[in-house]
Amino acid sequence: MKVGAAIKRMFVKNYSSRLKTAEERRYTSVLPSSLAGINLPRVSVVIPTRNRRKVLDACVDSLIAQTIKPFEIIIVDDGHFLHNGLKQKIESAGITCSIVSNEVISGISASRNRGERRALGEIVFFADDDIFFDKEYLEQTLRIFVADKEKKIGGVDGFWVNKPRRGGVKATIFHLFQPFGEEYDGLLLPNGYLAKVNWTNHPTRTNVFGGVAAFRKEVFEKEHYDEVNFPGYTKAEDSEFANRVAKEWQLVFMPLSRFWHHPAEGGRPGSFKAGIQSAYRPIKLLSLTGPSQGRDFILTERSLLGEVFFSLCGAVISKGRRKEFALSALGQAFGIATPFLAVPQNDPVSHLFALWLSRGEDSEK
């Protein structure tokens, strides 16, 4: 353990000026204990979805049950799911509802942008269709925005309750190849990896969000989700967008805004494609969020080798998922060997490859 800690310090010491610990990023403003009697900003919820009606219904039900209801729910349909009864259910709860159908399959970045353009609320809240929210999620999120009198906070995200934890062999392998310690949790790291886990029990400033996050409407006067570099079903489009926003606004993690993610299978790529995407994710973030240094890419490759090593271990010792782990390792190795394909270029070959990689499998209607 001491040797491992020494190695970590050797790699991280040159990054101390670029990173702040979670304690240094603690959000200290006094939050209102109650929102009663306060003139609250309207919340527009945007939900991109593609042929996943069952999980979408559960997500909508949890939004209807909020202690402070959203002003409107905008569902952006990137497929052809059956809408019957959904709009009526939402509107019967006193919430305005719009269902927008994309003429062609456009991807999650384009769907989020389209939903945001239709949003009338002062707060735009993005929710994936396979998320279930605690009944106080929006109330706790609004406490941060209401306390921010100077409007310096551009976005707030919440606590992923059932986030998979690294334990046992996986934790050992991860920490062997990942040089940054837990004190930097909640950040987009210099190697393109996200150290964001459920990492504090108090509001904390960060520079990266996941797909479930609320933003001030003013953020979108300059920033939008990147539809060129993140087409179709992809990874890291939310992190890249939030990191751009963080350059001009403060972003805050709110642990009392709780949600559960129950990943729906439909629309996701197979194990080989997922392996490529997991390798491209840090490479993309490193390339797009810059400026980066040569040693940053060395750290990225080191961390990616840990991913491949873990997948190979899974292929050897896991009886029921050997094929899945093997294909994932093969995809990760391909991604490491082809970093130049991670960010689409202005040529037809890389563009077609990006479209193929982002195309997931269809799901329930």
GROMACS .gro file of C-alpha atoms in nm, residues 1 32 50 78 101 103-104 109 114 147 168 178 202 228 248 293 314 325 345 358:
model
   20
    1MET     CA    1   0.000   0.000   0.000
   32PRO     CA    2  -3.303   2.814   0.282
   50ARG     CA    3  -3.608   0.619  -2.781
   78ASP     CA    4  -3.606   0.990  -3.105
  101SER     CA    5  -4.093   1.367  -3.237
  103GLU     CA    6  -3.823   1.331  -3.801
  104VAL     CA    7  -3.504   1.125  -3.822
  109SER     CA    8  -2.726   1.548  -2.786
  114ARG     CA    9  -3.423   2.044  -2.928
  147ALA     CA   10  -2.962   3.073  -0.238
  168GLY     CA   11  -1.261  -0.629  -0.437
  178GLN     CA   12  -0.567   0.525  -1.183
  202HIS     CA   13  -2.253   1.837   0.158
  228VAL     CA   14  -2.102   1.680  -3.415
  248GLU     CA   15  -1.795   3.051  -1.703
  293GLN     CA   16  -0.021   1.819  -2.214
  314GLY     CA   17  -1.346  -1.102  -1.617
  325PHE     CA   18  -1.595  -0.936  -2.102
  345GLN     CA   19  -1.286   1.465  -3.826
  358SER     CA   20  -2.307   0.543  -3.177
   0.00000   0.00000   0.00000
